[in-house]
Amino acid sequence: MTNVVRFVPKSELERQRLIREARAIYDSIFPPVTVCGGQADDRSGQSAPPEAVAESQPKQR
């Protein structure tokens, strides 16, 4: 079986490094806001699936 190797351009690696560094600086100035569920602000832009949200919340009776 052959292995596939993906080459990443140097410019893309530098871009990712700069984004990580900028996020670290931003988070040090503006810490992530805690929502009432006790979860930190998600900066990835993706929301959790509904079943994951339902599992993280306590069941009310």
C-alpha positions as MATLAB code, in Angstrom:
seq = 'MTNVVRFVPKSELERQRLIREARAIYDSIFPPVTVCGGQADDRSGQSAPPEAVAESQPKQR';
ca = [
       0.000    0.000    0.000;
       1.309    3.456   -0.824;
       1.445    6.372    1.568;
       0.149    9.748    0.457;
       2.146   12.723    1.635;
       0.588   16.165    1.435;
       3.077   18.954    1.004;
       2.053   22.217    2.649;
       3.531   25.415    1.227;
       5.679   27.471    3.566;
       3.315   30.421    3.148;
       0.387   28.336    4.464;
       2.389   27.239    7.520;
       3.344   30.856    8.212;
      -0.289   31.953    7.809;
      -1.451   29.322   10.321;
       1.292   30.332   12.773;
       0.320   34.008   12.530;
      -3.357   33.170   13.090;
      -2.502   31.131   16.224;
      -0.323   33.940   17.515;
      -3.008   36.576   16.844;
      -5.659   34.449   18.622;
      -3.378   34.025   21.638;
      -2.834   37.793   21.826;
      -6.558   38.497   21.397;
      -7.485   35.954   24.091;
      -4.951   37.488   26.478;
      -6.591   40.909   26.001;
     -10.218   39.726   25.746;
     -10.606   36.425   27.629;
     -13.297   34.100   26.221;
     -16.715   34.894   27.683;
     -18.346   32.176   29.760;
     -21.982   31.557   28.816;
     -24.592   30.496   31.394;
     -24.072   26.815   30.463;
     -20.520   27.082   31.769;
     -18.919   26.627   28.357;
     -16.282   28.987   26.955;
     -16.945   31.018   23.819;
     -16.285   28.848   20.734;
     -14.230   30.750   18.161;
     -14.122   27.919   15.608;
     -17.365   29.081   14.010;
     -18.912   25.642   14.312;
     -21.787   24.949   16.629;
     -22.219   21.719   18.520;
     -24.786   19.231   17.217;
     -28.141   19.419   19.053;
     -27.634   16.045   20.746;
     -24.291   17.214   22.187;
     -25.949   20.336   23.579;
     -28.783   18.277   25.061;
     -26.321   15.915   26.740;
     -24.316   18.758   28.284;
     -27.387   20.358   29.887;
     -28.798   18.864   33.096;
     -32.151   17.146   32.704;
     -35.043   19.038   34.255;
     -37.898   17.200   35.986;
];
